[in-house]
């Protein structure tokens, strides 16, 4: 008999050929400790969401922090969310889709892509629609950024700027173009004080040279041969920026800018999922960034799920580490993680909601999403016996037992296991084991006499309980079968 450790904390990797890899990792974060531990990597449950404020009656469209104060657009209104959880209705924002936001320290610019724009100022609170005719003749704007005193906007074929320190006024000749490649403008971003204009197939950098006619000039030799497919996917991350896009005749992927070019950080498994999205779904994708519990995460939100990349775990393991985040929708079915936007304010991580008007807080000590259960699923890598059939006499998953349910201390949460012997295409009956009531730290999760395996086996584990889950190790006792 041999004891075999089975990979369980490698993150998401579901290949198009399931026998190669069928590892799901939903609402579990792979963690690589900086000390000796029972295994190289473990899994911890993703943080929960708790209510911080409620704004209006409709879902979130965007968020921004100006002068340490959080602002959210929910439905057709702009709200200031205060440190005590109260909110102020600041006025009407038209439209229904995501908005783009930027500030110059005193003015907050809110752009409804392709429609209109607004400027909000405080003391006194004033929300003013941009009415300058040049704003509409040059645009209207599809996205806004800020640099060196200017609000910078993009339209399909140009980028244009406001007057210095005034987002309500625009000059008819204050525009530039990205001309290295005749692709349409798709995104604008400022990183390390350089302006980047993203197109379908390229990204061009510009710098403020203080020209008398127009201050922004292209940086020679700085063109990136990758385009941006989703304007809201471009975010600062890990001392650079990341985006969803690709080059000429390339399928979309997720890239990280290196300073002179872009490197792909998405895996083939994630690329396969992205390739199944429609053009509109790709355009609607967006990214959020946060640091929590020692991890540094960028999350790309798609139509049915959200793929999350951890720069810390990636650096420690030496390969890309991703996991999925999902929520339950109003009918209880799985849907993409319900975070519409994410900002840091008042020492908290505040989030807008895709499913309603709640402003939430991302909280490690919260075990639910606004009181609803978080479904956590993970499947292992394959176990095999050098091509020979074998018997599994015992399977044990080591967890942090005895953490129970703090809301109902008498409750004994469960973990469910099912096994696949056909390469991950189907999984058998679900068998449950107790995680242990609060204080029962010696509770073990063992499954015995799992039978004969012809080639290889994989295991899926699920937890749907109000519990702080941790998976430390997965091991099996196997013996060779009859050849």
Short mmCIF file of C-alpha atoms in Angstrom, two decimals:
data_model
loop_
_atom_site.label_atom_id
_atom_site.label_comp_id
_atom_site.label_asym_id
_atom_site.label_seq_id
_atom_site.Cartn_x
_atom_site.Cartn_y
_atom_site.Cartn_z
CA UNK A 1 0.00 0.00 0.00
CA UNK A 2 1.25 3.49 -0.88
CA UNK A 3 0.15 6.87 0.45
CA UNK A 4 -0.10 9.44 -2.33
CA UNK A 5 -0.59 13.19 -2.00
CA UNK A 6 -3.01 14.52 -4.60
CA UNK A 7 -2.72 18.11 -5.92
CA UNK A 8 -5.66 20.12 -4.61
CA UNK A 9 -4.49 23.76 -4.40
CA UNK A 10 -3.25 24.51 -7.91
CA UNK A 11 -6.19 26.80 -8.72
CA UNK A 12 -8.44 26.82 -11.78
CA UNK A 13 -7.35 24.84 -14.82
CA UNK A 14 -10.06 23.14 -16.87
CA UNK A 15 -8.54 22.12 -20.18
CA UNK A 16 -10.64 21.65 -23.32
CA UNK A 17 -9.63 17.98 -22.94
CA UNK A 18 -10.79 17.10 -19.42
CA UNK A 19 -8.44 14.11 -18.97
CA UNK A 20 -5.53 16.57 -19.28
CA UNK A 21 -6.90 18.74 -16.48
CA UNK A 22 -10.34 19.30 -15.00
CA UNK A 23 -9.47 21.37 -11.96
CA UNK A 24 -12.17 23.79 -10.91
CA UNK A 25 -11.54 26.19 -8.05
CA UNK A 26 -14.64 28.22 -7.24
CA UNK A 27 -14.62 30.53 -4.22
CA UNK A 28 -11.38 29.01 -2.92
CA UNK A 29 -8.09 30.95 -2.87
CA UNK A 30 -4.83 29.00 -3.34
CA UNK A 31 -2.40 30.09 -0.62
CA UNK A 32 1.36 29.44 -0.59
CA UNK A 33 2.75 29.79 2.96
CA UNK A 34 6.13 31.39 3.62
CA UNK A 35 7.10 28.67 6.08
CA UNK A 36 7.16 24.90 6.40
CA UNK A 37 3.64 23.49 6.32
CA UNK A 38 1.81 20.21 5.78
CA UNK A 39 1.71 20.88 2.04
CA UNK A 40 3.19 23.30 -0.50
CA UNK A 41 -0.10 25.11 -1.03
CA UNK A 42 -3.47 25.24 0.71
CA UNK A 43 -6.95 26.59 0.00
CA UNK A 44 -8.82 29.24 1.96
CA UNK A 45 -12.37 30.36 1.34
CA UNK A 46 -12.93 33.69 -0.37
CA UNK A 47 -14.12 36.59 1.83
CA UNK A 48 -17.81 37.27 2.23
CA UNK A 49 -19.85 40.42 1.64
CA UNK A 50 -21.67 42.36 4.33
CA UNK A 51 -23.92 45.38 3.88
CA UNK A 52 -22.39 48.82 4.47
CA UNK A 53 -24.98 51.13 2.89
CA UNK A 54 -28.00 51.05 0.58
CA UNK A 55 -28.28 53.48 -2.32
CA UNK A 56 -31.55 53.78 -4.21
CA UNK A 57 -33.32 50.75 -5.63
CA UNK A 58 -31.12 49.62 -8.55
CA UNK A 59 -27.76 47.98 -9.11
CA UNK A 60 -24.35 49.63 -9.27
CA UNK A 61 -22.83 51.14 -12.43
CA UNK A 62 -19.47 52.36 -11.13
CA UNK A 63 -17.55 53.76 -8.16
CA UNK A 64 -14.69 56.15 -7.48
CA UNK A 65 -12.85 57.73 -4.54
CA UNK A 66 -12.13 61.49 -4.59
CA UNK A 67 -10.42 63.25 -1.70
CA UNK A 68 -10.79 60.04 0.41
CA UNK A 69 -14.58 60.04 -0.09
CA UNK A 70 -16.40 57.18 -1.86
CA UNK A 71 -18.87 57.88 -4.69
CA UNK A 72 -21.15 55.29 -6.29
CA UNK A 73 -23.50 55.47 -9.26
CA UNK A 74 -26.48 53.23 -8.54
CA UNK A 75 -29.30 53.19 -11.06
CA UNK A 76 -29.79 56.75 -12.28
CA UNK A 77 -28.29 58.54 -9.30
CA UNK A 78 -24.87 59.57 -7.98
CA UNK A 79 -24.39 58.92 -4.27
CA UNK A 80 -21.75 59.96 -1.78
CA UNK A 81 -21.22 57.11 0.69
CA UNK A 82 -19.96 58.41 4.03
CA UNK A 83 -17.69 56.73 6.58
CA UNK A 84 -20.64 56.01 8.92
CA UNK A 85 -22.57 54.11 6.24
CA UNK A 86 -24.99 56.92 5.43
CA UNK A 87 -25.43 58.14 1.86
CA UNK A 88 -26.23 61.41 0.13
CA UNK A 89 -28.18 61.51 -3.15
CA UNK A 90 -26.25 63.97 -5.32
CA UNK A 91 -28.35 63.99 -8.48
CA UNK A 92 -29.38 62.17 -11.64
CA UNK A 93 -27.03 60.29 -13.99
CA UNK A 94 -28.65 59.17 -17.24
CA UNK A 95 -28.38 55.76 -18.90
CA UNK A 96 -28.19 52.23 -17.54
CA UNK A 97 -24.75 50.81 -18.42
CA UNK A 98 -21.40 51.14 -16.68
CA UNK A 99 -19.99 54.64 -16.25
CA UNK A 100 -16.40 55.87 -16.41
CA UNK A 101 -15.15 58.13 -13.60
CA UNK A 102 -12.06 60.27 -12.92
CA UNK A 103 -11.22 63.27 -10.74
CA UNK A 104 -8.80 66.19 -10.56
CA UNK A 105 -8.99 66.58 -6.79
CA UNK A 106 -11.94 68.97 -6.76
CA UNK A 107 -14.03 67.90 -9.77
CA UNK A 108 -15.40 64.40 -10.30
CA UNK A 109 -16.12 63.59 -13.96
CA UNK A 110 -18.74 60.91 -14.71
CA UNK A 111 -19.04 59.73 -18.32
CA UNK A 112 -21.98 57.77 -19.67
CA UNK A 113 -20.15 56.16 -22.62
CA UNK A 114 -21.24 57.52 -25.99
CA UNK A 115 -24.04 59.60 -24.46
CA UNK A 116 -23.08 62.42 -22.09
CA UNK A 117 -20.93 63.50 -19.17
CA UNK A 118 -21.21 65.25 -15.81
CA UNK A 119 -19.03 67.19 -13.38
CA UNK A 120 -19.63 67.00 -9.64
CA UNK A 121 -18.08 69.44 -7.15
CA UNK A 122 -18.46 69.67 -3.37
CA UNK A 123 -19.01 72.62 -0.99
CA UNK A 124 -21.65 73.20 -2.12
CA UNK A 125 -22.67 69.91 -3.74
CA UNK A 126 -23.27 70.57 -7.44
CA UNK A 127 -23.83 68.04 -10.23
CA UNK A 128 -23.64 69.71 -13.65
CA UNK A 129 -24.13 68.16 -17.08
CA UNK A 130 -21.40 68.92 -19.60
CA UNK A 131 -23.07 71.09 -22.25
CA UNK A 132 -20.06 72.44 -24.16
CA UNK A 133 -20.74 71.89 -27.87
CA UNK A 134 -17.10 70.93 -28.47
CA UNK A 135 -17.48 68.01 -26.04
CA UNK A 136 -20.17 66.55 -28.28
CA UNK A 137 -18.57 67.45 -31.62
CA UNK A 138 -15.27 65.83 -30.56
CA UNK A 139 -17.05 62.92 -28.88
CA UNK A 140 -19.17 62.36 -26.98
CA UNK A 141 -16.75 60.58 -24.70
CA UNK A 142 -16.61 56.80 -24.36
CA UNK A 143 -14.23 56.88 -21.37
CA UNK A 144 -12.38 59.42 -19.23
CA UNK A 145 -8.98 59.56 -17.49
CA UNK A 146 -7.06 62.31 -15.72
CA UNK A 147 -3.51 63.56 -16.21
CA UNK A 148 -1.64 66.80 -15.47
CA UNK A 149 -4.73 68.92 -14.83
CA UNK A 150 -6.69 67.66 -17.84
CA UNK A 151 -9.68 65.35 -18.14
CA UNK A 152 -8.82 63.23 -21.19
CA UNK A 153 -11.56 61.52 -23.17
CA UNK A 154 -11.69 59.12 -26.10
CA UNK A 155 -14.13 58.80 -28.94
CA UNK A 156 -13.97 56.28 -31.76
CA UNK A 157 -11.27 58.10 -33.75
CA UNK A 158 -9.63 60.67 -31.42
CA UNK A 159 -8.81 61.63 -27.88
CA UNK A 160 -9.57 65.11 -26.58
CA UNK A 161 -8.94 67.14 -23.45
CA UNK A 162 -10.77 69.58 -21.21
CA UNK A 163 -9.48 73.01 -20.33
CA UNK A 164 -6.88 72.96 -17.59
CA UNK A 165 -8.56 72.12 -14.25
CA UNK A 166 -12.03 72.52 -15.73
CA UNK A 167 -13.96 69.49 -16.96
CA UNK A 168 -16.89 71.58 -18.20
CA UNK A 169 -15.01 73.47 -20.93
CA UNK A 170 -13.46 72.05 -24.14
CA UNK A 171 -11.64 73.58 -27.11
CA UNK A 172 -12.53 72.63 -30.67
CA UNK A 173 -8.87 72.00 -31.58
CA UNK A 174 -7.80 70.28 -28.34
CA UNK A 175 -7.64 66.73 -29.68
CA UNK A 176 -5.14 64.15 -30.88
CA UNK A 177 -5.21 60.86 -32.73
CA UNK A 178 -3.55 57.47 -32.40
CA UNK A 179 -2.36 56.87 -35.95
CA UNK A 180 0.26 54.10 -35.87
CA UNK A 181 -2.52 51.63 -36.68
CA UNK A 182 -5.88 52.73 -38.14
CA UNK A 183 -7.84 50.76 -35.53
CA UNK A 184 -10.70 52.28 -33.55
CA UNK A 185 -10.02 53.63 -30.07
CA UNK A 186 -11.30 51.25 -27.40
CA UNK A 187 -9.76 52.39 -24.10
CA UNK A 188 -7.80 55.11 -22.33
CA UNK A 189 -5.53 54.67 -19.32
CA UNK A 190 -2.88 56.56 -17.38
CA UNK A 191 -0.09 54.59 -15.70
CA UNK A 192 3.11 56.03 -14.21
CA UNK A 193 2.14 59.42 -15.62
CA UNK A 194 2.04 58.13 -19.21
CA UNK A 195 -1.16 58.29 -21.24
CA UNK A 196 -2.06 55.12 -23.15
CA UNK A 197 -4.62 55.11 -25.96
CA UNK A 198 -5.83 51.57 -26.63
CA UNK A 199 -7.15 50.45 -29.99
CA UNK A 200 -8.49 47.15 -31.26
CA UNK A 201 -5.01 45.93 -32.20
CA UNK A 202 -2.45 48.33 -30.64
CA UNK A 203 -1.80 50.55 -27.63
CA UNK A 204 -0.01 53.88 -28.16
CA UNK A 205 1.73 55.87 -25.38
CA UNK A 206 1.63 59.68 -25.15
CA UNK A 207 3.40 62.16 -22.90
CA UNK A 208 2.63 65.75 -21.96
CA UNK A 209 5.35 67.82 -23.65
CA UNK A 210 3.63 71.16 -23.01
CA UNK A 211 3.07 72.03 -26.67
CA UNK A 212 1.41 75.35 -27.36
CA UNK A 213 -1.23 73.89 -29.67
CA UNK A 214 -1.84 70.47 -28.05
CA UNK A 215 0.20 69.24 -25.07
CA UNK A 216 0.24 65.47 -25.74
CA UNK A 217 2.72 63.88 -28.12
CA UNK A 218 3.23 60.22 -29.02
CA UNK A 219 6.29 58.55 -27.45
CA UNK A 220 8.40 57.22 -30.35
CA UNK A 221 8.96 53.45 -30.40
CA UNK A 222 6.54 52.81 -27.54
CA UNK A 223 3.68 51.19 -29.42
CA UNK A 224 2.43 47.91 -27.90
CA UNK A 225 1.33 45.34 -30.48
CA UNK A 226 -1.72 44.30 -28.46
CA UNK A 227 -5.15 45.89 -28.51
CA UNK A 228 -7.84 46.27 -25.86
CA UNK A 229 -11.17 44.49 -26.24
CA UNK A 230 -12.91 45.87 -23.14
CA UNK A 231 -12.38 49.44 -21.95
CA UNK A 232 -13.30 48.63 -18.36
CA UNK A 233 -10.79 45.77 -18.24
CA UNK A 234 -7.74 48.08 -18.11
CA UNK A 235 -6.63 48.55 -14.48
CA UNK A 236 -3.42 49.30 -12.59
CA UNK A 237 -2.01 46.13 -11.04
CA UNK A 238 1.32 44.89 -9.68
CA UNK A 239 3.33 48.03 -10.57
CA UNK A 240 1.93 48.06 -14.12
CA UNK A 241 -1.47 47.55 -15.74
CA UNK A 242 -3.41 44.60 -17.11
CA UNK A 243 -6.11 44.30 -19.77
CA UNK A 244 -8.25 41.97 -21.84
CA UNK A 245 -7.19 42.05 -25.47
CA UNK A 246 -4.90 40.72 -28.16
CA UNK A 247 -3.03 41.46 -31.33
CA UNK A 248 -3.85 41.04 -35.01
CA UNK A 249 -5.59 37.69 -35.70
CA UNK A 250 -5.21 36.66 -32.04
CA UNK A 251 -7.89 35.29 -29.78
CA UNK A 252 -8.52 37.53 -26.75
CA UNK A 253 -6.49 36.82 -23.62
CA UNK A 254 -5.45 38.63 -20.45
CA UNK A 255 -2.18 40.57 -20.62
CA UNK A 256 0.14 42.46 -18.30
CA UNK A 257 2.10 45.43 -19.61
CA UNK A 258 5.84 45.10 -18.88
CA UNK A 259 7.00 48.61 -19.75
CA UNK A 260 7.80 47.92 -23.40
CA UNK A 261 5.54 45.03 -24.39
CA UNK A 262 2.82 42.80 -22.96
CA UNK A 263 3.04 39.27 -21.54
CA UNK A 264 0.11 36.90 -21.32
CA UNK A 265 -0.93 36.00 -17.78
CA UNK A 266 -4.07 34.04 -18.62
CA UNK A 267 -3.70 30.29 -19.03
CA UNK A 268 -4.88 28.25 -22.00
CA UNK A 269 -7.77 27.07 -19.83
CA UNK A 270 -8.95 30.64 -19.24
CA UNK A 271 -8.35 31.55 -22.89
CA UNK A 272 -10.69 28.69 -23.85
CA UNK A 273 -13.44 30.18 -21.69
CA UNK A 274 -12.83 33.69 -23.05
CA UNK A 275 -13.07 32.39 -26.62
CA UNK A 276 -16.63 31.26 -25.88
CA UNK A 277 -17.77 34.80 -25.05
CA UNK A 278 -19.58 36.83 -27.70
CA UNK A 279 -18.13 40.14 -28.92
CA UNK A 280 -20.67 42.02 -26.79
CA UNK A 281 -19.88 39.93 -23.72
CA UNK A 282 -16.17 40.65 -24.19
CA UNK A 283 -16.86 44.37 -24.55
CA UNK A 284 -18.91 44.26 -21.33
CA UNK A 285 -16.16 42.54 -19.33
CA UNK A 286 -14.50 44.57 -16.58
CA UNK A 287 -11.74 44.20 -13.99
CA UNK A 288 -11.42 45.01 -10.29
CA UNK A 289 -8.30 45.04 -8.09
CA UNK A 290 -7.85 44.51 -4.36
CA UNK A 291 -5.38 43.26 -1.77
CA UNK A 292 -6.67 41.04 1.03
CA UNK A 293 -5.20 38.67 3.61
CA UNK A 294 -1.74 38.66 2.04
CA UNK A 295 -2.94 38.19 -1.55
CA UNK A 296 -2.90 40.76 -4.36
CA UNK A 297 -5.79 40.08 -6.74
CA UNK A 298 -7.07 41.28 -10.08
CA UNK A 299 -10.48 39.91 -11.00
CA UNK A 300 -11.82 39.81 -14.57
CA UNK A 301 -15.61 39.71 -14.54
CA UNK A 302 -17.28 37.87 -17.44
CA UNK A 303 -20.88 36.95 -18.19
CA UNK A 304 -21.01 33.79 -16.07
CA UNK A 305 -17.97 33.83 -13.81
CA UNK A 306 -15.09 35.96 -12.59
CA UNK A 307 -11.50 34.78 -12.99
CA UNK A 308 -9.15 36.04 -10.27
CA UNK A 309 -5.35 36.18 -10.59
CA UNK A 310 -3.17 36.32 -7.47
CA UNK A 311 0.21 37.97 -8.04
CA UNK A 312 1.55 36.78 -4.67
CA UNK A 313 0.74 33.08 -5.13
CA UNK A 314 1.95 33.29 -8.74
CA UNK A 315 5.33 34.63 -7.64
CA UNK A 316 5.75 31.95 -4.98
CA UNK A 317 4.72 29.00 -7.18
CA UNK A 318 6.41 30.27 -10.34
CA UNK A 319 3.32 29.78 -12.53
CA UNK A 320 0.03 31.65 -13.02
CA UNK A 321 -2.41 30.98 -10.18
CA UNK A 322 -6.08 31.68 -10.87
CA UNK A 323 -9.36 30.89 -9.17
CA UNK A 324 -13.02 31.58 -9.94
CA UNK A 325 -15.47 33.68 -7.97
CA UNK A 326 -19.18 33.10 -8.31
CA UNK A 327 -22.36 34.14 -6.53
CA UNK A 328 -25.96 33.00 -6.47
CA UNK A 329 -28.45 35.13 -8.41
CA UNK A 330 -31.94 35.98 -7.14
CA UNK A 331 -33.24 32.56 -8.20
CA UNK A 332 -30.38 30.72 -6.49
CA UNK A 333 -28.49 29.75 -9.66
CA UNK A 334 -24.73 30.31 -10.09
CA UNK A 335 -23.75 33.62 -11.64
CA UNK A 336 -20.65 35.78 -11.94
CA UNK A 337 -19.32 37.28 -8.70
CA UNK A 338 -21.81 40.00 -7.84
CA UNK A 339 -19.21 42.74 -7.37
CA UNK A 340 -19.85 45.50 -9.93
CA UNK A 341 -17.17 47.89 -8.68
CA UNK A 342 -14.60 47.99 -5.90
CA UNK A 343 -12.89 50.89 -4.09
CA UNK A 344 -10.93 51.32 -0.87
CA UNK A 345 -12.19 53.97 1.54
CA UNK A 346 -12.42 54.49 5.29
CA UNK A 347 -10.07 51.56 5.89
CA UNK A 348 -12.51 49.20 4.16
CA UNK A 349 -12.93 47.57 0.75
CA UNK A 350 -16.33 48.79 -0.48
CA UNK A 351 -18.13 47.17 -3.40
CA UNK A 352 -21.09 47.92 -5.62
CA UNK A 353 -23.57 45.15 -6.34
CA UNK A 354 -24.63 43.75 -9.72
CA UNK A 355 -27.88 42.38 -8.26
CA UNK A 356 -29.22 45.29 -6.22
CA UNK A 357 -28.66 48.68 -4.56
CA UNK A 358 -26.51 47.51 -1.65
CA UNK A 359 -23.04 48.94 -1.09
CA UNK A 360 -21.13 46.12 0.57
CA UNK A 361 -17.89 45.56 2.40
CA UNK A 362 -15.53 42.74 1.42
CA UNK A 363 -14.91 41.08 4.79
CA UNK A 364 -12.79 38.04 5.68
CA UNK A 365 -14.76 37.36 8.87
CA UNK A 366 -18.06 37.27 6.98
CA UNK A 367 -19.01 33.79 5.77
CA UNK A 368 -21.92 34.74 3.50
CA UNK A 369 -22.80 37.20 0.74
CA UNK A 370 -25.38 39.52 2.28
CA UNK A 371 -26.67 36.59 4.33
CA UNK A 372 -26.75 34.13 1.42
CA UNK A 373 -24.69 30.94 1.31
CA UNK A 374 -21.43 30.92 -0.66
CA UNK A 375 -21.02 27.74 -2.72
CA UNK A 376 -17.40 26.54 -2.77
CA UNK A 377 -16.27 23.83 -5.21
CA UNK A 378 -12.80 22.49 -5.93
CA UNK A 379 -11.60 19.48 -7.88
CA UNK A 380 -8.23 17.81 -7.59
CA UNK A 381 -5.56 16.90 -10.04
CA UNK A 382 -5.53 13.26 -11.20
CA UNK A 383 -4.21 10.31 -9.21
CA UNK A 384 -2.78 7.34 -11.13
CA UNK A 385 -0.63 4.23 -10.67
CA UNK A 386 1.86 4.44 -13.55
CA UNK A 387 -0.81 3.27 -15.99
CA UNK A 388 -1.87 0.26 -13.88
CA UNK A 389 -5.27 -0.19 -12.27
CA UNK A 390 -5.45 0.29 -8.52
CA UNK A 391 -7.71 0.31 -5.48
CA UNK A 392 -8.34 3.31 -3.24
CA UNK A 393 -8.69 2.01 0.30
CA UNK A 394 -8.81 5.44 1.94
CA UNK A 395 -9.08 9.10 0.96
CA UNK A 396 -8.49 11.84 3.54
CA UNK A 397 -8.79 15.56 3.10
CA UNK A 398 -7.16 17.57 5.87
CA UNK A 399 -9.16 20.66 6.78
CA UNK A 400 -9.28 23.19 9.57
CA UNK A 401 -11.81 21.24 11.60
CA UNK A 402 -13.86 22.51 14.49
CA UNK A 403 -14.47 26.05 13.25
CA UNK A 404 -18.18 25.27 12.91
CA UNK A 405 -20.88 27.88 12.50
CA UNK A 406 -20.60 30.93 14.76
CA UNK A 407 -24.24 31.88 14.08
CA UNK A 408 -25.46 28.42 15.15
CA UNK A 409 -22.71 26.84 17.30
CA UNK A 410 -24.64 23.57 17.49
CA UNK A 411 -24.53 23.13 13.72
CA UNK A 412 -22.04 20.68 12.23
CA UNK A 413 -21.13 21.87 8.69
CA UNK A 414 -20.45 19.28 5.99
CA UNK A 415 -18.00 18.76 3.15
CA UNK A 416 -19.11 16.70 0.15
CA UNK A 417 -16.89 14.48 -2.02
CA UNK A 418 -17.55 12.84 -5.37
CA UNK A 419 -15.13 10.85 -7.55
CA UNK A 420 -14.56 10.69 -11.30
CA UNK A 421 -12.85 7.77 -13.03
CA UNK A 422 -13.52 8.88 -16.61
CA UNK A 423 -11.18 11.87 -16.77
CA UNK A 424 -13.47 14.41 -15.12
CA UNK A 425 -16.41 14.06 -17.51
CA UNK A 426 -18.73 12.67 -14.84
CA UNK A 427 -18.60 12.41 -11.07
CA UNK A 428 -20.26 9.72 -8.97
CA UNK A 429 -22.40 9.82 -5.86
CA UNK A 430 -21.83 12.62 -3.37
CA UNK A 431 -20.60 11.44 0.03
CA UNK A 432 -20.54 13.84 2.97
CA UNK A 433 -18.35 14.12 6.04
CA UNK A 434 -18.57 16.44 9.05
CA UNK A 435 -16.22 19.40 9.37
CA UNK A 436 -16.81 19.48 13.11
CA UNK A 437 -18.75 21.65 15.49
CA UNK A 438 -16.97 24.61 17.09
CA UNK A 439 -14.13 23.31 19.22
CA UNK A 440 -14.01 19.82 17.68
CA UNK A 441 -10.54 20.39 16.24
CA UNK A 442 -9.70 16.68 15.89
CA UNK A 443 -12.55 15.88 13.50
CA UNK A 444 -11.20 14.06 10.43
CA UNK A 445 -12.73 13.75 6.96
CA UNK A 446 -12.03 10.24 5.64
CA UNK A 447 -13.70 8.17 2.92
CA UNK A 448 -12.91 4.44 2.81
CA UNK A 449 -13.25 1.62 0.27
CA UNK A 450 -13.69 3.76 -2.81
CA UNK A 451 -13.11 0.80 -5.09
CA UNK A 452 -11.09 -0.05 -8.17
CA UNK A 453 -9.81 2.53 -10.64
CA UNK A 454 -8.86 1.44 -14.17
CA UNK A 455 -6.64 4.37 -15.16
CA UNK A 456 -6.85 7.52 -13.03
CA UNK A 457 -9.22 9.27 -10.64
CA UNK A 458 -10.12 12.85 -9.75
CA UNK A 459 -12.08 14.17 -6.77
CA UNK A 460 -14.48 17.06 -6.33
CA UNK A 461 -15.22 18.68 -2.97
CA UNK A 462 -18.03 21.09 -2.12
CA UNK A 463 -18.85 23.20 0.92
CA UNK A 464 -22.10 25.18 1.13
CA UNK A 465 -22.27 26.27 4.73
CA UNK A 466 -21.77 29.36 6.88
CA UNK A 467 -18.25 28.37 7.83
CA UNK A 468 -14.70 29.63 7.36
CA UNK A 469 -13.28 26.81 5.22
CA UNK A 470 -9.63 25.80 4.89
CA UNK A 471 -8.30 22.80 2.96
CA UNK A 472 -4.74 21.86 3.83
CA UNK A 473 -3.96 18.55 2.14
CA UNK A 474 -5.45 15.66 0.16
CA UNK A 475 -4.04 12.14 0.42
CA UNK A 476 -5.05 8.64 -0.69
CA UNK A 477 -3.97 5.12 0.28
CA UNK A 478 -3.76 2.99 -2.87
CA UNK A 479 -2.81 -0.58 -3.72
CA UNK A 480 -2.11 -2.04 -7.14
CA UNK A 481 -4.95 -4.07 -8.66
CA UNK A 482 -4.98 -7.10 -10.93
CA UNK A 483 -3.16 -6.42 -14.20
#
